[in-house]
mmCIF file of C-alpha atoms in Angstrom:
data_model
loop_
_atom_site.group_PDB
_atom_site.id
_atom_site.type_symbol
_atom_site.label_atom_id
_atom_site.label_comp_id
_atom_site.label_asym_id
_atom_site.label_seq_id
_atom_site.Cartn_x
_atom_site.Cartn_y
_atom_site.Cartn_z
ATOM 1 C CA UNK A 9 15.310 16.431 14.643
ATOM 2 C CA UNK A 10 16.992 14.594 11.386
ATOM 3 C CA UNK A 11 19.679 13.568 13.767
ATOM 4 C CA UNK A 12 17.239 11.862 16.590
ATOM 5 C CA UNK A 13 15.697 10.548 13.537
ATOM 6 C CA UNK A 14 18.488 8.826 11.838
ATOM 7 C CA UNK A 15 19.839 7.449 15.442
ATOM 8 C CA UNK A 16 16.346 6.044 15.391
ATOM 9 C CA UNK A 17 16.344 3.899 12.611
ATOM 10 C CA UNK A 18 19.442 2.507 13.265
ATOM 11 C CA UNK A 19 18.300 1.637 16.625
ATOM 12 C CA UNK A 20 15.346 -0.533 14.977
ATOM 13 C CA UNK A 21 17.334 -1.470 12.031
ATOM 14 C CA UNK A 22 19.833 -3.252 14.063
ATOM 15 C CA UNK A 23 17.072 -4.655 16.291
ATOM 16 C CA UNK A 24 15.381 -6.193 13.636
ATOM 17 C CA UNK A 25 18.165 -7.286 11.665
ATOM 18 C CA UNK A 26 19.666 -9.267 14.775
ATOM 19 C CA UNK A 27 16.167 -10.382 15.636
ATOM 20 C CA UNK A 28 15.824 -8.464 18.767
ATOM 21 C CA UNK A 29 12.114 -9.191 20.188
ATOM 22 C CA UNK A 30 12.744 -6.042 22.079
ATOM 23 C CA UNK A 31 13.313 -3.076 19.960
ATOM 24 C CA UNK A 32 15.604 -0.428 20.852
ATOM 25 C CA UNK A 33 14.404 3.350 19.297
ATOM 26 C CA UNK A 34 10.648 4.481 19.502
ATOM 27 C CA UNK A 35 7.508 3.600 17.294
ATOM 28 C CA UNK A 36 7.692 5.596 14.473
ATOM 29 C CA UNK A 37 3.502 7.023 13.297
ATOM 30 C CA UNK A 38 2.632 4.931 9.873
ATOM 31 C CA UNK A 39 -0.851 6.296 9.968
ATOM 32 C CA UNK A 40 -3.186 8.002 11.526
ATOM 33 C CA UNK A 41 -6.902 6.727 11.259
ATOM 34 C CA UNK A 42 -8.740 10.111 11.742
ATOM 35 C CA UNK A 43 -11.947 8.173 10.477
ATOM 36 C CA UNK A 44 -13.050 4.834 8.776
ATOM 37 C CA UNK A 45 -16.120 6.278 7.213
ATOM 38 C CA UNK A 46 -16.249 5.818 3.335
ATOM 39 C CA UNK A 47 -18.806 6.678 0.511
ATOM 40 C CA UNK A 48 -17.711 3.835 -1.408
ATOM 41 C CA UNK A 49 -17.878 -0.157 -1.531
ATOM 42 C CA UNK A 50 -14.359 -0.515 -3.688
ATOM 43 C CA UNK A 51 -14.719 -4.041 -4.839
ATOM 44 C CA UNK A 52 -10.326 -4.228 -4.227
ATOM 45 C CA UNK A 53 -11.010 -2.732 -0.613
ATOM 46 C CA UNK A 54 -12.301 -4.848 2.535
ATOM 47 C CA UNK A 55 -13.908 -2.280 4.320
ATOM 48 C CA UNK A 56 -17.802 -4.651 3.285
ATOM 49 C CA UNK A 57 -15.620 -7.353 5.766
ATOM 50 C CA UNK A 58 -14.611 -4.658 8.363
ATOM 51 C CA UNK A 59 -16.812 -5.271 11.660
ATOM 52 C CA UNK A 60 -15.392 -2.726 14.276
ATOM 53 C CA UNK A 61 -17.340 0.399 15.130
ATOM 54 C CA UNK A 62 -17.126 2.950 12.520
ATOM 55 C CA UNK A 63 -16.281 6.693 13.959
ATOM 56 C CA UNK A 64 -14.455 9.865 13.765
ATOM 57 C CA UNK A 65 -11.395 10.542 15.909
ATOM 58 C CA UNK A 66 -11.454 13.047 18.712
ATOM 59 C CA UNK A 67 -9.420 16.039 18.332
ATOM 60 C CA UNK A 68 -7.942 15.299 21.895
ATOM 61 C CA UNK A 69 -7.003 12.265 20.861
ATOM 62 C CA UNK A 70 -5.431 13.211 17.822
ATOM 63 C CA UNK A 71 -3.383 15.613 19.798
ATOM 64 C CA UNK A 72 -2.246 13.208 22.251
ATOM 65 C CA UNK A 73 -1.014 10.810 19.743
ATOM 66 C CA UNK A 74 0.857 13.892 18.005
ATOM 67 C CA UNK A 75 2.796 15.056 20.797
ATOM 68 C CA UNK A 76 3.566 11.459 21.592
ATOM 69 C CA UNK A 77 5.227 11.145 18.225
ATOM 70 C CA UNK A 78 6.640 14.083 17.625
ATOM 71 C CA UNK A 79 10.215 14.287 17.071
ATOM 72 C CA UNK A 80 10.121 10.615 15.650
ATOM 73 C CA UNK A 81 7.818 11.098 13.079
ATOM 74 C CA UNK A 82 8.291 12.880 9.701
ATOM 75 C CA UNK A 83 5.409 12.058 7.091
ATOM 76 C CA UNK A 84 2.237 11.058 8.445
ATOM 77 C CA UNK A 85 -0.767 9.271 6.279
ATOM 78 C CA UNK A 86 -3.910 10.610 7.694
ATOM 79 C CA UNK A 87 -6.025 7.871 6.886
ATOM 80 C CA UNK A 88 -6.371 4.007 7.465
ATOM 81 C CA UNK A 89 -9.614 2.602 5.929
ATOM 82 C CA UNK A 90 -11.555 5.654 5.476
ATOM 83 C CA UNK A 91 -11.431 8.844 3.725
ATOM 84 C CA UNK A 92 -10.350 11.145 5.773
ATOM 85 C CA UNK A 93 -12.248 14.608 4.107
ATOM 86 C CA UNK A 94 -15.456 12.852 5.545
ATOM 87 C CA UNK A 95 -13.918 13.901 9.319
ATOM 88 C CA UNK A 96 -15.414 17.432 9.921
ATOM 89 C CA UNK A 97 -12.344 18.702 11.708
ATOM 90 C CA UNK A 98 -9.871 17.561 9.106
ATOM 91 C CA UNK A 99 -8.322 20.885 8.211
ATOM 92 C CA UNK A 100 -7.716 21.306 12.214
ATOM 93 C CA UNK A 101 -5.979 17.983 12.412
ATOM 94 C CA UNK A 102 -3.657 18.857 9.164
ATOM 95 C CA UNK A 103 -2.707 22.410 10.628
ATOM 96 C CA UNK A 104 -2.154 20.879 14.252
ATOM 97 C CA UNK A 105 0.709 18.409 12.697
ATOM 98 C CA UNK A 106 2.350 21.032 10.797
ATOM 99 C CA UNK A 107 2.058 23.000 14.124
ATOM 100 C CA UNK A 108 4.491 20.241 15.603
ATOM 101 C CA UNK A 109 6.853 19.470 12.847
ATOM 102 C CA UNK A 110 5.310 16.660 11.103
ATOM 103 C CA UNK A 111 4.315 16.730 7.233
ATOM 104 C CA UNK A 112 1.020 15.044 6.217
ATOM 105 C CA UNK A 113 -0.179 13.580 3.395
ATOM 106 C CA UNK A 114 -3.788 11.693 3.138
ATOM 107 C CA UNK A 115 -5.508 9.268 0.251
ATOM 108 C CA UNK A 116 -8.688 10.296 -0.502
ATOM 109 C CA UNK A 117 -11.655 9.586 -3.280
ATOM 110 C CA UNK A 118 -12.228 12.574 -6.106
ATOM 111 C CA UNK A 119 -15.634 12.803 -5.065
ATOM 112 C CA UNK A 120 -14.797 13.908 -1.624
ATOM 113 C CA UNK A 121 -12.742 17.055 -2.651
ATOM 114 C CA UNK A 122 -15.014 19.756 -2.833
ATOM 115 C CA UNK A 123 -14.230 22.998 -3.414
ATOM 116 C CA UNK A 124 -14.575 23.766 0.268
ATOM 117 C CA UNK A 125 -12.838 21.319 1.447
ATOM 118 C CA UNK A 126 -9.709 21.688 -0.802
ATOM 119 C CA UNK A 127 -9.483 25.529 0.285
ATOM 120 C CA UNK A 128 -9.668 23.727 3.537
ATOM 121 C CA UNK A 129 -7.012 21.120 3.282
ATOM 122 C CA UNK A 130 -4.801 23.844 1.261
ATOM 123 C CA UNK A 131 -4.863 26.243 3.826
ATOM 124 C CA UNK A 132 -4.338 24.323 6.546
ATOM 125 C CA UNK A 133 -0.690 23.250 4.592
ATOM 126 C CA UNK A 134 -1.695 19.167 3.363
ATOM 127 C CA UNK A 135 1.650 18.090 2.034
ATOM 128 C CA UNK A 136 0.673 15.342 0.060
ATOM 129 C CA UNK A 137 -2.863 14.078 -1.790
ATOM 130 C CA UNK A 138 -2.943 10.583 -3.106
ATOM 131 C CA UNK A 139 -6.294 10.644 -4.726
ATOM 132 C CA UNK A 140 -7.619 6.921 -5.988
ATOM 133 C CA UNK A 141 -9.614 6.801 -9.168
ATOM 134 C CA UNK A 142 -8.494 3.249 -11.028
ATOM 135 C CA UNK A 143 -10.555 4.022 -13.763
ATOM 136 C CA UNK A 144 -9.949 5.894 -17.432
ATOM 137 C CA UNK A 145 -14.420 5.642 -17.867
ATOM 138 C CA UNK A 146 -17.429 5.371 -16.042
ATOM 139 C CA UNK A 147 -18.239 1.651 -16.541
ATOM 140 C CA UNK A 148 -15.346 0.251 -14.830
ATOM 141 C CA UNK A 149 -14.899 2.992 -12.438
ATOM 142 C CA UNK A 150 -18.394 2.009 -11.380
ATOM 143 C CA UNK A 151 -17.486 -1.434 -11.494
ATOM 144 C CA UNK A 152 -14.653 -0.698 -8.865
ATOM 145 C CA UNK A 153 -15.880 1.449 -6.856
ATOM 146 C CA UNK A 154 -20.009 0.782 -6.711
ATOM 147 C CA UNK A 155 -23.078 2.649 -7.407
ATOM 148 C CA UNK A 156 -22.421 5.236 -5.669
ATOM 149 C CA UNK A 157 -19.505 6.193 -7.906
ATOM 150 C CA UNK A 158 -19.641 9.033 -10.487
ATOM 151 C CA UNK A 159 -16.614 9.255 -12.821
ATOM 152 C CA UNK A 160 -17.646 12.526 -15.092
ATOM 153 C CA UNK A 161 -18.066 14.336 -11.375
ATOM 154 C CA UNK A 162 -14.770 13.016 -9.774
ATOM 155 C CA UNK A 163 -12.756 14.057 -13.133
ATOM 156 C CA UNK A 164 -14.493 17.492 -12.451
ATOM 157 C CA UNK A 165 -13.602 17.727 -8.714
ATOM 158 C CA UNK A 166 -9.855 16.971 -9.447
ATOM 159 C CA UNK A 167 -9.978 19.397 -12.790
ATOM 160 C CA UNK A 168 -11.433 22.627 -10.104
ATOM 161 C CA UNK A 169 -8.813 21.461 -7.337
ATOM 162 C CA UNK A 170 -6.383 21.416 -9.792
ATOM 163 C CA UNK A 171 -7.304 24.996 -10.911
ATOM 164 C CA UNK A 172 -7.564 26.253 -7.715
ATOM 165 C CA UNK A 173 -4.034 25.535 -6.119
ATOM 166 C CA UNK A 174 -2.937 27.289 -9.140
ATOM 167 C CA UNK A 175 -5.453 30.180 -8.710
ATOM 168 C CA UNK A 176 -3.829 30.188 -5.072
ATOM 169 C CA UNK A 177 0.010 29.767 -6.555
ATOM 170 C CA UNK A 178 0.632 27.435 -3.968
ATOM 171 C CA UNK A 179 2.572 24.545 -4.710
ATOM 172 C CA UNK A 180 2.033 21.960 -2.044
ATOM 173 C CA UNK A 181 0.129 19.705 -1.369
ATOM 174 C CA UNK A 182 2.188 17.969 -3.824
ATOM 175 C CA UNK A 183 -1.011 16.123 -6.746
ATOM 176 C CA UNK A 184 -0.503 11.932 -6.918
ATOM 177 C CA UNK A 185 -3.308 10.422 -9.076
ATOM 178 C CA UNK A 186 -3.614 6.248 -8.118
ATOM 179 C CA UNK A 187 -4.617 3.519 -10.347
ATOM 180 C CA UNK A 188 -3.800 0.172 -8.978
ATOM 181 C CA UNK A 189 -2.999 -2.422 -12.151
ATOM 182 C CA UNK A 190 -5.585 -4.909 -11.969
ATOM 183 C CA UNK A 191 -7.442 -7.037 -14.933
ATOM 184 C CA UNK A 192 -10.036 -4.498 -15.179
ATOM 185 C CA UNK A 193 -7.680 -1.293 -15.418
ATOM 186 C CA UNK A 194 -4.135 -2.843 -16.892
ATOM 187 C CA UNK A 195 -5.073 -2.093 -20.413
ATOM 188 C CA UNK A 196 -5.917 1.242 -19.301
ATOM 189 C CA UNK A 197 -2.892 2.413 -16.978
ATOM 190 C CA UNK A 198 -0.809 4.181 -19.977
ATOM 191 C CA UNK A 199 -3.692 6.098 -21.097
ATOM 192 C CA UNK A 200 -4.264 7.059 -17.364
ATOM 193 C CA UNK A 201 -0.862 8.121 -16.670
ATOM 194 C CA UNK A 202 -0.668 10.187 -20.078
ATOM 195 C CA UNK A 203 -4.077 12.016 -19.574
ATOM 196 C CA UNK A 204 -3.570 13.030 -15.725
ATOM 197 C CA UNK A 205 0.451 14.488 -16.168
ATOM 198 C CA UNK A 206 -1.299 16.299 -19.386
ATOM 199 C CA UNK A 207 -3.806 17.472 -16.643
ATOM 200 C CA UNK A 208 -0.810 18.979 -14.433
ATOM 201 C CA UNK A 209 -0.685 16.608 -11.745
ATOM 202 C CA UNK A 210 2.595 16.095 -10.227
ATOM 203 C CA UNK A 211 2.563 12.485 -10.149
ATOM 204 C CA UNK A 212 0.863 9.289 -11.273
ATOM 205 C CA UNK A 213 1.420 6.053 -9.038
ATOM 206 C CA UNK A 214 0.576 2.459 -11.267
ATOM 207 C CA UNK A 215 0.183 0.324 -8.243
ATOM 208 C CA UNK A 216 1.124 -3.280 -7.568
ATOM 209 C CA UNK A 217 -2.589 -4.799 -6.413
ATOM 210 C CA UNK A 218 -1.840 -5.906 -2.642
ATOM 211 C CA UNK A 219 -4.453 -8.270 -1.061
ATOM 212 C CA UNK A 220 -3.958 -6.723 2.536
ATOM 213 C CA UNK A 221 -4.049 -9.876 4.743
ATOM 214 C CA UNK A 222 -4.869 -12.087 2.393
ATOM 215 C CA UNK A 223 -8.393 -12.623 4.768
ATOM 216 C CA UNK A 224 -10.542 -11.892 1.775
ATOM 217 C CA UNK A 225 -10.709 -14.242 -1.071
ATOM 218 C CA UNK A 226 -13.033 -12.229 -3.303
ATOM 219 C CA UNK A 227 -10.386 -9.604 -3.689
ATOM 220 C CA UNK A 228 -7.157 -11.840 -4.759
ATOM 221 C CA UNK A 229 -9.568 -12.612 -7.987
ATOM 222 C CA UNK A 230 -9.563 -9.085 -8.660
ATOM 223 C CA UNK A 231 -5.764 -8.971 -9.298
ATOM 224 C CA UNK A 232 -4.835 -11.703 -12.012
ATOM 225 C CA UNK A 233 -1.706 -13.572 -11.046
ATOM 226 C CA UNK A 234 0.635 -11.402 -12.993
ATOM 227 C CA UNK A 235 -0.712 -8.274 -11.327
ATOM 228 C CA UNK A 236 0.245 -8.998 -7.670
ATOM 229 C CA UNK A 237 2.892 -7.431 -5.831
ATOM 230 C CA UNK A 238 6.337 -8.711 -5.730
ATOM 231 C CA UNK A 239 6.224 -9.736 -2.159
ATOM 232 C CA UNK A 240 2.750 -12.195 -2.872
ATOM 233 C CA UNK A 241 4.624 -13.608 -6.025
ATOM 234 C CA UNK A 242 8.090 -14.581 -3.820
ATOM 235 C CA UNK A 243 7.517 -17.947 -1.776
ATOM 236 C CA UNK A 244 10.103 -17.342 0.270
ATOM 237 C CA UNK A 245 9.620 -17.090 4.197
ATOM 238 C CA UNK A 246 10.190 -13.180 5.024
ATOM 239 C CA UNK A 247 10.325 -11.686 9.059
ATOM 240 C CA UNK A 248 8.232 -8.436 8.264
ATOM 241 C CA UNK A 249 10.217 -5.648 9.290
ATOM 242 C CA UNK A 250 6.998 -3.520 10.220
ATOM 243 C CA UNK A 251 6.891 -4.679 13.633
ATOM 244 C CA UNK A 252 10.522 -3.190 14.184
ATOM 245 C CA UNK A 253 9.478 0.022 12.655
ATOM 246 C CA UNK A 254 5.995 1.706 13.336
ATOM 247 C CA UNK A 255 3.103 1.343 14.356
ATOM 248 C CA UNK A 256 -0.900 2.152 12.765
ATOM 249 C CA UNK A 257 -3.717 3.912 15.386
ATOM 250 C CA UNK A 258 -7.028 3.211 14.542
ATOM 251 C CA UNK A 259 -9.966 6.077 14.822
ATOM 252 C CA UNK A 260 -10.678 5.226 18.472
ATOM 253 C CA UNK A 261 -7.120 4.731 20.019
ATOM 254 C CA UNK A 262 -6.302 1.423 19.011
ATOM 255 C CA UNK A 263 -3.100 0.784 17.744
ATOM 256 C CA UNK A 264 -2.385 -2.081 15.282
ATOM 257 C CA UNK A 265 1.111 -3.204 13.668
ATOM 258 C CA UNK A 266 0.395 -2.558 10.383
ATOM 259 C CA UNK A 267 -2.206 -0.779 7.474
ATOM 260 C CA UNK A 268 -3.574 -4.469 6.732
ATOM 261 C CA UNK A 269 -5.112 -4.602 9.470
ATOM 262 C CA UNK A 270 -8.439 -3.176 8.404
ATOM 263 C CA UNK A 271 -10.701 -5.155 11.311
ATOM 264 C CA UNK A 272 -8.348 -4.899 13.883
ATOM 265 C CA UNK A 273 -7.420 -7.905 14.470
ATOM 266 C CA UNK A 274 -4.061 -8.000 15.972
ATOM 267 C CA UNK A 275 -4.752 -5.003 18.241
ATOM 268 C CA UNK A 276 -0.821 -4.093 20.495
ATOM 269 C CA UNK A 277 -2.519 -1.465 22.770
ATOM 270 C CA UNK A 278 -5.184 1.708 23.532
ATOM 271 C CA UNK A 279 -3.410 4.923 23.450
ATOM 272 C CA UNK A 280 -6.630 6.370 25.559
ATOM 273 C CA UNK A 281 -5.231 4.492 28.164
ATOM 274 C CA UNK A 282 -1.222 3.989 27.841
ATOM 275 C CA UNK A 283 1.542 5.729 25.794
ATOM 276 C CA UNK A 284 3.201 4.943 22.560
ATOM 277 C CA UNK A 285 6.384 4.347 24.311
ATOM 278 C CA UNK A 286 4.658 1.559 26.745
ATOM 279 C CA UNK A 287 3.099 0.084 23.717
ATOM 280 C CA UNK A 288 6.029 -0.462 22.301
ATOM 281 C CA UNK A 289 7.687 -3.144 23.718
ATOM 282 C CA UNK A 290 4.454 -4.558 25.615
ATOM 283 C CA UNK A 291 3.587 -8.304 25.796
ATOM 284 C CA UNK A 292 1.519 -7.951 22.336
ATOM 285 C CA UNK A 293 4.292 -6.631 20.640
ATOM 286 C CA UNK A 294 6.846 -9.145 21.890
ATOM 287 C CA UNK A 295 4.692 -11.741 20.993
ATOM 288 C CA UNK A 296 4.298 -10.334 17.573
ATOM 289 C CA UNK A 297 7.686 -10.270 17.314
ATOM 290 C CA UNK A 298 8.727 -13.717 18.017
ATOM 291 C CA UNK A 299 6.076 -15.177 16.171
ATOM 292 C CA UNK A 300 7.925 -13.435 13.035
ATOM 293 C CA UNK A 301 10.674 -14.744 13.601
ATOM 294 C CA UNK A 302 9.601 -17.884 14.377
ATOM 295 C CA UNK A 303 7.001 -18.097 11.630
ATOM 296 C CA UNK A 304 4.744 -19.151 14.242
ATOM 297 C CA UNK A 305 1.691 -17.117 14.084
ATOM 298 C CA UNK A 306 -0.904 -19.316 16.599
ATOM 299 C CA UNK A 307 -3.579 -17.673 17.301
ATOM 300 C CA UNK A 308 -2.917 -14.428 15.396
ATOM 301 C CA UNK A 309 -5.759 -13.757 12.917
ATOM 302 C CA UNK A 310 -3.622 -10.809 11.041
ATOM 303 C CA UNK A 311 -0.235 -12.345 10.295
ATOM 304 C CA UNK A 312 -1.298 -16.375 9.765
ATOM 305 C CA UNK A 313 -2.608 -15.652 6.136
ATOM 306 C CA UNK A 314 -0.877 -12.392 4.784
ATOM 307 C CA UNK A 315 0.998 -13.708 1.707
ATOM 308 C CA UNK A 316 2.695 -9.706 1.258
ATOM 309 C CA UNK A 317 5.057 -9.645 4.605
ATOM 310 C CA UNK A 318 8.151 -6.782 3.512
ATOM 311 C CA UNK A 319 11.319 -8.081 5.202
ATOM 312 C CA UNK A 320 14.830 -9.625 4.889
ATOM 313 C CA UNK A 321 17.369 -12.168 6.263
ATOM 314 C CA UNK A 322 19.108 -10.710 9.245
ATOM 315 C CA UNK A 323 22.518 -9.224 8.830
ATOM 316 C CA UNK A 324 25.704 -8.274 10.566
ATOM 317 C CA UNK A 325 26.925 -6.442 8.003
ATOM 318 C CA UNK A 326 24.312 -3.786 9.443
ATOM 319 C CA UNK A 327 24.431 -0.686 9.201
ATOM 320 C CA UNK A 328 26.003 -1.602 5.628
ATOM 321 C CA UNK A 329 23.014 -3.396 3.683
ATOM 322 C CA UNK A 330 21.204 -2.303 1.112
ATOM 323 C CA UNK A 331 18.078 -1.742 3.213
ATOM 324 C CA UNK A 332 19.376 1.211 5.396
ATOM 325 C CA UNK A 333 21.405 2.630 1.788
ATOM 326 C CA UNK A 334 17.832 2.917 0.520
ATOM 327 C CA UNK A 335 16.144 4.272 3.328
ATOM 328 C CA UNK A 336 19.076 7.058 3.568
ATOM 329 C CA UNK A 337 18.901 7.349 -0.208
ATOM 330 C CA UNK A 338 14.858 8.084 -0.728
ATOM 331 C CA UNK A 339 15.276 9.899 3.019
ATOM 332 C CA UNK A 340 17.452 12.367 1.044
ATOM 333 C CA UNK A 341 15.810 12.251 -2.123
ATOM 334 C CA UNK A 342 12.569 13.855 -0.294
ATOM 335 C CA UNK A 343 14.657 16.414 1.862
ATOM 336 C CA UNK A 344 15.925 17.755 -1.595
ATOM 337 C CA UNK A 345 12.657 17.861 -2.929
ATOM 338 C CA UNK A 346 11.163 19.405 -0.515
ATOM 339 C CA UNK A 347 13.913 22.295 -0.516
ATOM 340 C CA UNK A 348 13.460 22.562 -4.136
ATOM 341 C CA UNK A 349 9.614 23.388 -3.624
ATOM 342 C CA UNK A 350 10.084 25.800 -1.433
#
């Protein structure tokens, strides 16, 4: 499996750093939407802009879309724009994955985890929790995340799940608390990080604020300029490499190139009615393709204002560029890990 892996991204690597608009290798899984339902109205999020059909995936679905990728795919996210402990079959969707080789990990809001569904979610072997809270009090966690939000009770839904994977001695799914560094929370991310590892959390993520596809206006005044990722900051013209890597499938089958696509609005294919494989290298995605490397994007409503595209100038020094060494590097870093948990 490593081995088909590793031929894999090679295969894409050197498609994408020769500027191939046919890719060689198969679509690797980025996500999984298994539902776009969400208590909250995060002010940083743009689900309030989303207006596709909200829903929950069908376990047949999800099954087809597993077997599709298995082999290919290593770590799955199990969300999109959602939270995926609102899908009632979510501890069957976790166990089926592990069933075929494929480690998942999910983001999720503290007030979702109840003590139900973390036995659920533990037993059916969750890898990895991200779990969002970008907040150190309940004014600006209210702020962030609207009315509905209730800081004392998420603190005391993470404190119980926290106890209980102890109670259980289990050591996966691996703990990542979330605050994204924004002008409401970057006076407060050192105090966040130092109260959560104190809590026994295994890791604490101080995220770079990312405007998805830079649609929504409202949210790039949430950031302050210093705040923004790396990627918005650099003026430089960038081929994303995403469309030469994986691919995102949306609750009801769609499949989109990439996790900013929260309205689907660059939509490759329907995996109800074709395969990953076909998807692929289809029209859509040729055309996506080209138009990166042409920055030409005409008519496409995702890529024509996203300021955050992750890419490079192409190479024929490939396989030897700092890229692939990283991708190798973290590739073993997380193979090591993962031994050492055992």
């Amino acid at each position: 499996m490593k081995l088909k892996r590793a031929m894999d991204y090679f295969l894409k690597g050197y498609s994408y750093f020769h500027r191939k608009g046919r890719c060689a290798g198969y679509p690797e899984l980025y996500a999984v939407e298994v539902t776009n339902h969400c208590l909250f109205d995060c002010e940083m999020c743009p689900r309030r802009d989303m207006k596709r059909p909200k829903g929950h995936m069908d376990f047949k679905l999800f099954k087809k879309v597993i077997d599709q990728t298995r082999g290919f795919t290593e770590w799955l996210w199990l969300h999109d724009f959602g939270d995926p402990l609102l899908h009632p079959e979510i501890g069957r969707f976790i166990k089926y994955a592990r069933e075929k080789g494929i480690k998942t990990r999910l983001s999720t809001n503290p007030i979702s985890i109840t003590e139900k569904k973390a036995k659920e979610f533990i037993e059916a072997g969750l890898d990895f929790i991200h779990i969002s809270l970008d907040g150190i009090d309940e004014k600006t966690y209210k702020f962030l995340r609207g009315k509905t939000a209730d800081y004392k009770k998420s603190v005391e839904n993470i404190e119980r799940f926290l106890a209980l994977r102890k109670k259980l001695g289990k050591k996966s799914p691996i703990i990542r608390m979330g605050i994204i560094r924004m002008k409401k929370t970057e006076d407060a991310v050192e105090e966040f990080k130092k109260f959560w590892l104190k809590k026994g959390v295994d890791q604490v993520e101080i995220k770079d604020f990312r405007t998805w596809d830079g649609s929504v206006k409202r949210i790039i005044g949430l950031a302050g300029e210093e705040n923004l990722s790396k990627e918005f900051k650099d003026t430089r013209i960038r081929v994303c490499r995403q469309p030469w890597l994986h691919v995102v499938v949306l609750w009801d089958g769609l499949v989109v190139p990439c996790c900013s696509d929260f309205d689907a609005k660059y939509i490759i294919g329907d995996l109800k009615q074709e395969s990953l494989a076909s998807i692929w290298n289809n029209e859509n995605m040729l055309k996506l393709r080209q138009q990166q490397i042409a920055n030409d994007f005409e008519g496409n409503r995702l890529c024509v204002t996203c300021r955050e595209k992750e890419g490079m100038p192409p190479s024929k020094l490939y396989p030897f560029n700092w890229f692939v060494i990283k991708t190798i590097l973290i590739t073993f870093y997380y193979h090591i890990r993962g031994f050492l948990r055992k």
